[in-house]
PDB file of C-alpha atoms in Angstrom:
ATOM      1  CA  UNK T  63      47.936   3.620 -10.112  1.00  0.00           C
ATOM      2  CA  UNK T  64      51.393   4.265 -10.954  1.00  0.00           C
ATOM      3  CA  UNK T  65      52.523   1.414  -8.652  1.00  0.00           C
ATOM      4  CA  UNK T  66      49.851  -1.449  -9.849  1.00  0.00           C
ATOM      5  CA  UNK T  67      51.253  -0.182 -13.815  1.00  0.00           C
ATOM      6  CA  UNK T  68      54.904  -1.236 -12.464  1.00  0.00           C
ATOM      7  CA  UNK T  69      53.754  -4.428 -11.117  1.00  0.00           C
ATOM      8  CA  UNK T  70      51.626  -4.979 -14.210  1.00  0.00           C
ATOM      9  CA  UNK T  71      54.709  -4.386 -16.470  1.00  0.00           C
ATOM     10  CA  UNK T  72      57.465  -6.691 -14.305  1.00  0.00           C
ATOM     11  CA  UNK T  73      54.873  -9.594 -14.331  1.00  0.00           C
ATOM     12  CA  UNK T  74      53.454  -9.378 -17.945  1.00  0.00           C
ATOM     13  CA  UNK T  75      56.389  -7.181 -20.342  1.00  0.00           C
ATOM     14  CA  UNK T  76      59.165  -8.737 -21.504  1.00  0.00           C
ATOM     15  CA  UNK T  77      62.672  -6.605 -22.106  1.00  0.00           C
ATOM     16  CA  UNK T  78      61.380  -5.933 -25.227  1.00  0.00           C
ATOM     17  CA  UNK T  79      58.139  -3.993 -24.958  1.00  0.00           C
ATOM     18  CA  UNK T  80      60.444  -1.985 -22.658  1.00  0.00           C
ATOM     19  CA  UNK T  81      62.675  -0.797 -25.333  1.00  0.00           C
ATOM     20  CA  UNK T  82      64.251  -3.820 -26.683  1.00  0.00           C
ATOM     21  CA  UNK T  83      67.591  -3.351 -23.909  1.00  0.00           C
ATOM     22  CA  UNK T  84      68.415  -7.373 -23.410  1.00  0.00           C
ATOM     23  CA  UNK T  85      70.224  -5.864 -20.198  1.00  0.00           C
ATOM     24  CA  UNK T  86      67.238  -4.529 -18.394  1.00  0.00           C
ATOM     25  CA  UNK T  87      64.785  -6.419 -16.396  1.00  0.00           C
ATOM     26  CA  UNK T  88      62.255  -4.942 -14.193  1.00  0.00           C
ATOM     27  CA  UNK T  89      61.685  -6.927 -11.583  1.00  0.00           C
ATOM     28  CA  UNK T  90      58.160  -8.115  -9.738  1.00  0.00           C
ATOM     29  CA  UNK T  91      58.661  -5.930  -6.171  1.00  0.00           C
ATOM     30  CA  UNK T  92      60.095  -2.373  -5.612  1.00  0.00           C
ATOM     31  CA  UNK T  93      62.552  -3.678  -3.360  1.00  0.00           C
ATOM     32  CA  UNK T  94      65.998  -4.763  -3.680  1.00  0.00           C
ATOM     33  CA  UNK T  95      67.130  -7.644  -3.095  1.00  0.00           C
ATOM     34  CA  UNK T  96      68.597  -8.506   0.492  1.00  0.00           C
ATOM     35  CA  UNK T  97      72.520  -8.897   0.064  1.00  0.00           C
ATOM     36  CA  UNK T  98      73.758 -12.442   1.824  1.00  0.00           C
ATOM     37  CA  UNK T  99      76.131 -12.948   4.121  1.00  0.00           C
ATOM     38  CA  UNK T 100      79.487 -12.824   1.641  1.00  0.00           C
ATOM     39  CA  UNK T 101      77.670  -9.986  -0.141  1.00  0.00           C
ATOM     40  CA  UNK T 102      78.651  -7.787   2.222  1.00  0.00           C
ATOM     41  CA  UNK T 103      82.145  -9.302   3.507  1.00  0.00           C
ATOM     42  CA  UNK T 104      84.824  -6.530   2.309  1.00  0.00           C
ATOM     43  CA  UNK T 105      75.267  -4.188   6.496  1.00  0.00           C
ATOM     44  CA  UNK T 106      72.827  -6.062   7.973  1.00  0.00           C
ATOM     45  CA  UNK T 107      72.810  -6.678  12.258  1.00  0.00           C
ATOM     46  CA  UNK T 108      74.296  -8.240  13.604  1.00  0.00           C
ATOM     47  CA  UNK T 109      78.080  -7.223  12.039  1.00  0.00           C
ATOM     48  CA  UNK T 110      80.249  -9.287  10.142  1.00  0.00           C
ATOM     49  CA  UNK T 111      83.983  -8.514  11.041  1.00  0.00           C
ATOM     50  CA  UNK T 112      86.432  -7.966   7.827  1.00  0.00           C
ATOM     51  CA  UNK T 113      89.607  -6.698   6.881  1.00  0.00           C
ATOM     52  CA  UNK T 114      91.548  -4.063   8.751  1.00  0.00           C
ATOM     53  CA  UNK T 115      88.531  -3.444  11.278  1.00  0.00           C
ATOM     54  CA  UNK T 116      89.739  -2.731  15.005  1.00  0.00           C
ATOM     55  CA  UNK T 117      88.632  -4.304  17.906  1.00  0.00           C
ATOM     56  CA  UNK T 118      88.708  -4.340  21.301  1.00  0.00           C
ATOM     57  CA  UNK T 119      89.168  -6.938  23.410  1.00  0.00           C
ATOM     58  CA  UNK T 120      88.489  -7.999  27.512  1.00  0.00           C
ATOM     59  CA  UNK T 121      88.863 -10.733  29.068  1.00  0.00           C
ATOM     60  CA  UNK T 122      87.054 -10.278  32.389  1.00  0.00           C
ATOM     61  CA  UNK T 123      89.614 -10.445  35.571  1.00  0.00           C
ATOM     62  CA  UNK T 124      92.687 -10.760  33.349  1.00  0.00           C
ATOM     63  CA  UNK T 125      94.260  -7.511  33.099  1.00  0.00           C
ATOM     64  CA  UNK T 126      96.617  -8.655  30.883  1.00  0.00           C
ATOM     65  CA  UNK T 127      94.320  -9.415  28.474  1.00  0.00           C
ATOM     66  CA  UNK T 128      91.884  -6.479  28.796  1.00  0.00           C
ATOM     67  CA  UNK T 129      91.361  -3.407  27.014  1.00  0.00           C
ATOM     68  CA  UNK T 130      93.643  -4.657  23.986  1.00  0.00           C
ATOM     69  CA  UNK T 131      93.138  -2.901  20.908  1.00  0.00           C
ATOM     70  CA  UNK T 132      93.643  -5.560  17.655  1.00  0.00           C
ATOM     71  CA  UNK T 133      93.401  -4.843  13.967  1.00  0.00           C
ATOM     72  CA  UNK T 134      92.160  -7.682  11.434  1.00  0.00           C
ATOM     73  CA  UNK T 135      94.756  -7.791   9.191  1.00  0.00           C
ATOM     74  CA  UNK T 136      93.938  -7.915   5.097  1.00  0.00           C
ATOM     75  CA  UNK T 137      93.436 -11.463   5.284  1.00  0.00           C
ATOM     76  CA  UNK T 138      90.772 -11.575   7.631  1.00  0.00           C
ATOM     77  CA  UNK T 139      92.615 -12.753  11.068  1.00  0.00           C
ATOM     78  CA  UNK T 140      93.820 -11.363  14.058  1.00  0.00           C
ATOM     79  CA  UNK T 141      96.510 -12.277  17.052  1.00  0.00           C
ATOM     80  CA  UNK T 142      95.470 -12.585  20.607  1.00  0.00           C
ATOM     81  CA  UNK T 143      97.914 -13.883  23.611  1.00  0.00           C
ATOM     82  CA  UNK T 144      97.410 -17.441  24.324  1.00  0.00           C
ATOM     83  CA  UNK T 145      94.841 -17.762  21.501  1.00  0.00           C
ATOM     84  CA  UNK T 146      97.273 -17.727  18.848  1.00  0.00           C
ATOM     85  CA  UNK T 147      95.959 -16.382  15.231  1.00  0.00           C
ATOM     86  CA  UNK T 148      92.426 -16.374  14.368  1.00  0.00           C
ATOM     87  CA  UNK T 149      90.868 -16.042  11.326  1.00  0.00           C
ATOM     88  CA  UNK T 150      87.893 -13.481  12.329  1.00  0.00           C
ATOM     89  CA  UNK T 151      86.683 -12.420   9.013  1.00  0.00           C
ATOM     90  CA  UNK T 152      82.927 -13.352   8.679  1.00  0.00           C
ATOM     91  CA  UNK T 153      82.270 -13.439  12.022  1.00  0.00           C
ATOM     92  CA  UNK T 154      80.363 -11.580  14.255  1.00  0.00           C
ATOM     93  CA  UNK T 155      81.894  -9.859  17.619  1.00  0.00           C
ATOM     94  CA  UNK T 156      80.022 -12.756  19.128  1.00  0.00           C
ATOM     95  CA  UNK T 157      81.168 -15.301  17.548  1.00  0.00           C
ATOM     96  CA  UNK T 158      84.560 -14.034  17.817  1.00  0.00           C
ATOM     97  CA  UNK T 159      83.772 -13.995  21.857  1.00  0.00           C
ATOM     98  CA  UNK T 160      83.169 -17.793  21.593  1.00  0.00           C
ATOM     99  CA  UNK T 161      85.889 -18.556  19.737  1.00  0.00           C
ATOM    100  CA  UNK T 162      88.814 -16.938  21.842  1.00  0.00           C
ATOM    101  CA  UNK T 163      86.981 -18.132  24.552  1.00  0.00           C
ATOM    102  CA  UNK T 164      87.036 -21.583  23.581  1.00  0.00           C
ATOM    103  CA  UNK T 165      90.883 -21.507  22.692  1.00  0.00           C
ATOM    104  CA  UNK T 166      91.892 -19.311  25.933  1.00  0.00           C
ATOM    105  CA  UNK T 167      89.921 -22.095  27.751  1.00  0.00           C
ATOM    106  CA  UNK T 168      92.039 -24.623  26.192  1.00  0.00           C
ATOM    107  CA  UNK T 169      95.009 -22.628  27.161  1.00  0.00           C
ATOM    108  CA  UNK T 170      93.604 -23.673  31.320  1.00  0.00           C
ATOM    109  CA  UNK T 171      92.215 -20.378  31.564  1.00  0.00           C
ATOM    110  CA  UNK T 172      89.166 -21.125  33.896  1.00  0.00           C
ATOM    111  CA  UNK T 173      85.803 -19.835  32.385  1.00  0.00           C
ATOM    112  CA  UNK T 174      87.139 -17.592  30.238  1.00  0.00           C
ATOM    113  CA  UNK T 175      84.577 -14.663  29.891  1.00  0.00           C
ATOM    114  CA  UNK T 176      85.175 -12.738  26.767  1.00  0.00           C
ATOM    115  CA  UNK T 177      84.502  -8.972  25.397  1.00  0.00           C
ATOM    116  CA  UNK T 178      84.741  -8.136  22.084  1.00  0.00           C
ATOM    117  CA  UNK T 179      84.147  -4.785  21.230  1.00  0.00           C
ATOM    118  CA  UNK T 180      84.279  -2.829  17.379  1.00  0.00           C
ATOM    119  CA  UNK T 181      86.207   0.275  17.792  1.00  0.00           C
ATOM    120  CA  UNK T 182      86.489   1.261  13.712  1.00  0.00           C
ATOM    121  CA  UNK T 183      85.497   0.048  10.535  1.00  0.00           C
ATOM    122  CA  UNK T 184      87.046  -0.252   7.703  1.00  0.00           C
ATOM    123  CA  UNK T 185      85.406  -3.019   5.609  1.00  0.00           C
ATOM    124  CA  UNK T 186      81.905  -2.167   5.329  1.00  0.00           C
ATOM    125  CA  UNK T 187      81.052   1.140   4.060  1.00  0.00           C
ATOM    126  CA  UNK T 188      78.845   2.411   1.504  1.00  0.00           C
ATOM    127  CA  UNK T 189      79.549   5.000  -1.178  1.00  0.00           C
ATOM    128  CA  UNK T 190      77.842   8.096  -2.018  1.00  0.00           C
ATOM    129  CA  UNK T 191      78.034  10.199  -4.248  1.00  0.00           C
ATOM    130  CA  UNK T 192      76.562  13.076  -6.591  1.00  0.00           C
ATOM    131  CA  UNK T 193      74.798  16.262  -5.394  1.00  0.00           C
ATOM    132  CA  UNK T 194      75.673  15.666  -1.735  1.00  0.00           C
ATOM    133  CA  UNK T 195      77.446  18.142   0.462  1.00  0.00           C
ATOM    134  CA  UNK T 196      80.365  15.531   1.188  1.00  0.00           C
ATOM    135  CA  UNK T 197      80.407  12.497  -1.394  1.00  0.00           C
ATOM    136  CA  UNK T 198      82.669   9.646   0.072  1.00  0.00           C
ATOM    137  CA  UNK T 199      83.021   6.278   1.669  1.00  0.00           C
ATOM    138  CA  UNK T 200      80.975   5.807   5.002  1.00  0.00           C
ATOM    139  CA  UNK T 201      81.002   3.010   7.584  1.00  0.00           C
ATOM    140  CA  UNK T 202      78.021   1.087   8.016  1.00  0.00           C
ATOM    141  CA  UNK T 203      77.256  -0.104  11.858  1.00  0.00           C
ATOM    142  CA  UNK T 204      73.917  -1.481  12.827  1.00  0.00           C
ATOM    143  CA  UNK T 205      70.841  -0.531  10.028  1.00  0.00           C
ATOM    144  CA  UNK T 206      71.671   2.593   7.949  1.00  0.00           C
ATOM    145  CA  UNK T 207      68.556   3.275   5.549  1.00  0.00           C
ATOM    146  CA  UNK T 208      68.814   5.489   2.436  1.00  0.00           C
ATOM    147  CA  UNK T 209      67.505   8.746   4.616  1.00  0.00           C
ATOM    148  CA  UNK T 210      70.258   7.793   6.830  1.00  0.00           C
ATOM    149  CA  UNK T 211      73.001   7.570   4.297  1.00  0.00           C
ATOM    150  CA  UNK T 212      72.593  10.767   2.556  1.00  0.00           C
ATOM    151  CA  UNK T 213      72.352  12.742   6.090  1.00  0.00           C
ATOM    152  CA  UNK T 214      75.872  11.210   6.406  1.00  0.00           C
ATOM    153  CA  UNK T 215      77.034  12.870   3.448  1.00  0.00           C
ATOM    154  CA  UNK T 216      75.812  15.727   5.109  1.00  0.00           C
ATOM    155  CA  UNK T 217      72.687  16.362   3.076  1.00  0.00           C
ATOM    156  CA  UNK T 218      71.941  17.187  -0.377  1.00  0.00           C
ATOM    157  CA  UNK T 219      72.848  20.481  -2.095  1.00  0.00           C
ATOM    158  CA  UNK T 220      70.788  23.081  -2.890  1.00  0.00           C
ATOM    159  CA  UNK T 221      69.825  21.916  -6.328  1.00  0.00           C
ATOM    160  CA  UNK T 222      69.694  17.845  -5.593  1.00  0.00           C
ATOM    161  CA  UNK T 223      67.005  16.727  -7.720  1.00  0.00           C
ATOM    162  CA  UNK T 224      65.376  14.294  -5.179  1.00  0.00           C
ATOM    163  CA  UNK T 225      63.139  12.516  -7.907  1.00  0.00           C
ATOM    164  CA  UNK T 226      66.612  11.372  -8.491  1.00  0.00           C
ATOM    165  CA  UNK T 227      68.395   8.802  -6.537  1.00  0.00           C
ATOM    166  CA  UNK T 228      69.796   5.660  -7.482  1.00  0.00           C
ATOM    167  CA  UNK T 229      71.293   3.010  -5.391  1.00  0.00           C
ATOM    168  CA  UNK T 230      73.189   0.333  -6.956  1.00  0.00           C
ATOM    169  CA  UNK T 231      73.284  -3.188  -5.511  1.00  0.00           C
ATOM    170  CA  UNK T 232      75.921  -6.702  -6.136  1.00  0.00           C
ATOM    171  CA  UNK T 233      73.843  -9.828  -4.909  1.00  0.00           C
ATOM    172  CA  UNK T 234      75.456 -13.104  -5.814  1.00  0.00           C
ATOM    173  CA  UNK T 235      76.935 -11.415  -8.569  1.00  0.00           C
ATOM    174  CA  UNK T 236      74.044  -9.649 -10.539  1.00  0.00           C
ATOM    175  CA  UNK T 237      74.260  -6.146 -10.221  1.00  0.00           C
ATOM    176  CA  UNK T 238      70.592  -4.204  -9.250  1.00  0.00           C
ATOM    177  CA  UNK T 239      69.456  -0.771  -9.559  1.00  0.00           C
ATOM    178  CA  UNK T 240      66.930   1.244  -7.790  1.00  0.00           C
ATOM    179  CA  UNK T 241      65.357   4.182  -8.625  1.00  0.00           C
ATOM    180  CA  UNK T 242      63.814   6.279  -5.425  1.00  0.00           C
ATOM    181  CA  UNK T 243      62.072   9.572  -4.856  1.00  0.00           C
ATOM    182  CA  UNK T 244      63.781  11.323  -1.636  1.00  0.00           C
ATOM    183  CA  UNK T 245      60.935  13.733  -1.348  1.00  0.00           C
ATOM    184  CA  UNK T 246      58.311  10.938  -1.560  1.00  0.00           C
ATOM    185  CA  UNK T 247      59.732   9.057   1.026  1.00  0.00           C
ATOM    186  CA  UNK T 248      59.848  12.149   3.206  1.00  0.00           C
ATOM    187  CA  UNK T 249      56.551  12.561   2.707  1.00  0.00           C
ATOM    188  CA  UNK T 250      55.623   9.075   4.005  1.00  0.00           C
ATOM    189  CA  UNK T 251      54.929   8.000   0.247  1.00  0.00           C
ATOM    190  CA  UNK T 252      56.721   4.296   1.084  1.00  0.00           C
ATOM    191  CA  UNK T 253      59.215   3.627   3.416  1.00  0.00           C
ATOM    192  CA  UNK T 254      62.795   4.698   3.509  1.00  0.00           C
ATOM    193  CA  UNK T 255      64.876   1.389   1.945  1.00  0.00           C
ATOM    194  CA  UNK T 256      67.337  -0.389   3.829  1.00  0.00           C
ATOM    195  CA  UNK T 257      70.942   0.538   2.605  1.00  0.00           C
ATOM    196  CA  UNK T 258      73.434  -1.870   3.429  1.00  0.00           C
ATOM    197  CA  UNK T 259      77.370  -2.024   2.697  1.00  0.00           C
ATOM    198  CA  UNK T 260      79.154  -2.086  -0.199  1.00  0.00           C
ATOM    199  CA  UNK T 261      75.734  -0.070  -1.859  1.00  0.00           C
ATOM    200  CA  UNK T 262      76.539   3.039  -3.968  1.00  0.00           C
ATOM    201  CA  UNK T 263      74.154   5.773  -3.261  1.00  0.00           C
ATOM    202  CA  UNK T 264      74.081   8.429  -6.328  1.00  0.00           C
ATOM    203  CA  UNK T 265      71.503  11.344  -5.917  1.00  0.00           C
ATOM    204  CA  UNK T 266      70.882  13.515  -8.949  1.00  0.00           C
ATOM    205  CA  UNK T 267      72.985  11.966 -11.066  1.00  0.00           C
ATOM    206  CA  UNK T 268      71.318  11.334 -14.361  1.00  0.00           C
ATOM    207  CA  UNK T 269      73.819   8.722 -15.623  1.00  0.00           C
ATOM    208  CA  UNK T 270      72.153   6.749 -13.040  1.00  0.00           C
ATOM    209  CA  UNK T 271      68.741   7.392 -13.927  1.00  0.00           C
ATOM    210  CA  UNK T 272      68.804   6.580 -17.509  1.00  0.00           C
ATOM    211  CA  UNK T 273      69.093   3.077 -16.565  1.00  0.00           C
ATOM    212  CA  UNK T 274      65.055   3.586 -16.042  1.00  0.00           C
ATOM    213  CA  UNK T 275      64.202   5.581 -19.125  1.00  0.00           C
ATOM    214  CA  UNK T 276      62.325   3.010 -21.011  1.00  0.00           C
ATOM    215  CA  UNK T 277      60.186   2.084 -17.539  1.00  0.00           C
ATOM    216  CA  UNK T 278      59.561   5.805 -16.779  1.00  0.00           C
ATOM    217  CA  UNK T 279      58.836   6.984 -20.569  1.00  0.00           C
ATOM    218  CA  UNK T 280      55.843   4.687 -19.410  1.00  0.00           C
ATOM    219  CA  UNK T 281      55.316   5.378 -16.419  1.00  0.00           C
ATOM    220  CA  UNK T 282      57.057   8.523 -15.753  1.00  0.00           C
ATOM    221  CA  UNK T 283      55.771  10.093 -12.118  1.00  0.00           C
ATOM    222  CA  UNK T 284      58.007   7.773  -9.735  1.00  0.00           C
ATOM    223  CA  UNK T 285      55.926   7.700  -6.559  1.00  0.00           C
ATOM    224  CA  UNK T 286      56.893   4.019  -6.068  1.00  0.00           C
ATOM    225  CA  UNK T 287      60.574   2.485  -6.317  1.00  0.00           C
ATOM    226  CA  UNK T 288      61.626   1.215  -9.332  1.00  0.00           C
ATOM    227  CA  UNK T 289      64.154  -1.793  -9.687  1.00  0.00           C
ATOM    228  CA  UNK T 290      66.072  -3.575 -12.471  1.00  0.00           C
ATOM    229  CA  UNK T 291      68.548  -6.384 -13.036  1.00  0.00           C
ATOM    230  CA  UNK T 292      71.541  -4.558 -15.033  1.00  0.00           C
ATOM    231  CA  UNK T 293      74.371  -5.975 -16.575  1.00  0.00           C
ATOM    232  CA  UNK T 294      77.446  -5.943 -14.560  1.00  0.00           C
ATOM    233  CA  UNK T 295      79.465  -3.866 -17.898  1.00  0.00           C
ATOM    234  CA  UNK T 296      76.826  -1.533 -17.991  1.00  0.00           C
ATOM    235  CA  UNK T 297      77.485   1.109 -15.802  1.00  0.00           C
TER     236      UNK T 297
END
């Protein structure tokens, strides 16, 4: 019921019958949206390579050129013998394999066959923080979902109020909030959201959550997500 009231209020209420907050939207879904592809430059698979990441690259039967250990530098490119500098920011390892490939072959290497490998990263992580055992900045490699991200953190603390997390989002500039239930999606209740880099996780942190207090003085049980549209001065 709770859910088809949320849906009922994104498709039909206007800011206004919300509370009158010009700043708050509630959107139609209880999903975030997906970041793009220079969202999350600075987590979807496959991985986008950014600034001061290290790699490592092979190049098969060249010993000379295998097992060397590179760092992107902070704008987004990397040197490699007989390749020259590349700019490797934005790209996946795989692309990155075609594209020393291709210069190495233009350099008369013979079939080239390339390996490149992510050792660290330092340019996607997300942030979490509030009543976790160890708030920080952690990388993101391959799909990290909000369940994930908080076991990171090393679990909540004792008194985490789990009605009570709140990720915030940047998608082609608008900033989005989400409001989640940890226990519900424990409990199977929906499923556990998709976090993705540069996110900022904050559980228990009522700062957060009264973003939503107009939506949940309606509707005030949150066994569904909740999302808005904020203002990007807001928080």
């Amino acid at each position: 019921m709770l859910a088809s009231g949320v849906a009922a209020l994104a498709a039909c209420a206007g800011p206004a019958e919300l509370g009158g907050n010009p700043k708050l939207e509630v959107l139609a879904g209880n999903q975030l949206p997906m970041p793009g592809r220079t969202d999350v430059q600075s987590s979807t698979t496959p991985y986008y390579v950014g600034p001061f990441d290290r790699l490592v690259i092979d190049v098969f039967g060249i010993e000379e050129l295998s097992a060397r250990e590179v760092q992107v530098d902070a704008s987004g490119r990397i040197s490699f013998p007989l390749a020259g500098t590349v700019n490797v920011s934005g790209m996946t390892p795989v692309e990155i394999e075609g594209e020393l490939s291709r210069l190495l072959a233009a350099q008369y290497i013979r079939n080239p066959q390339v390996t490149v490998n992510l050792k660290e990263t330092l340019s996607r992580v997300v942030t979490v923080e509030g009543q976790v055992k160890k708030p920080g900045l952690y990388p993101v490699v391959g799909r990290m979902t909000l369940m994930r991200a908080i076991a990171t953190a090393e679990g909540t603390s004792e008194y985490s109020q789990l009605d009570d997390i709140v990720v915030f989002r940047t998608v082609d500039g608008q900033d989005y909030a989400a409001l989640y239930n940890l226990d519900a999606i424990r409990h199977g209740a929906y499923p556990d959201p998709d976090i993705f880099a540069g996110d900022v996780v904050m559980v228990g942190e009522s700062r957060g959550r009264l973003l939503f207090k107009d939506v949940l003085a309606t509707a005030p049980a949150l066994l569904t997500p909740l999302v808005i549209a904020i203002d990007r001065f807001t928080r």
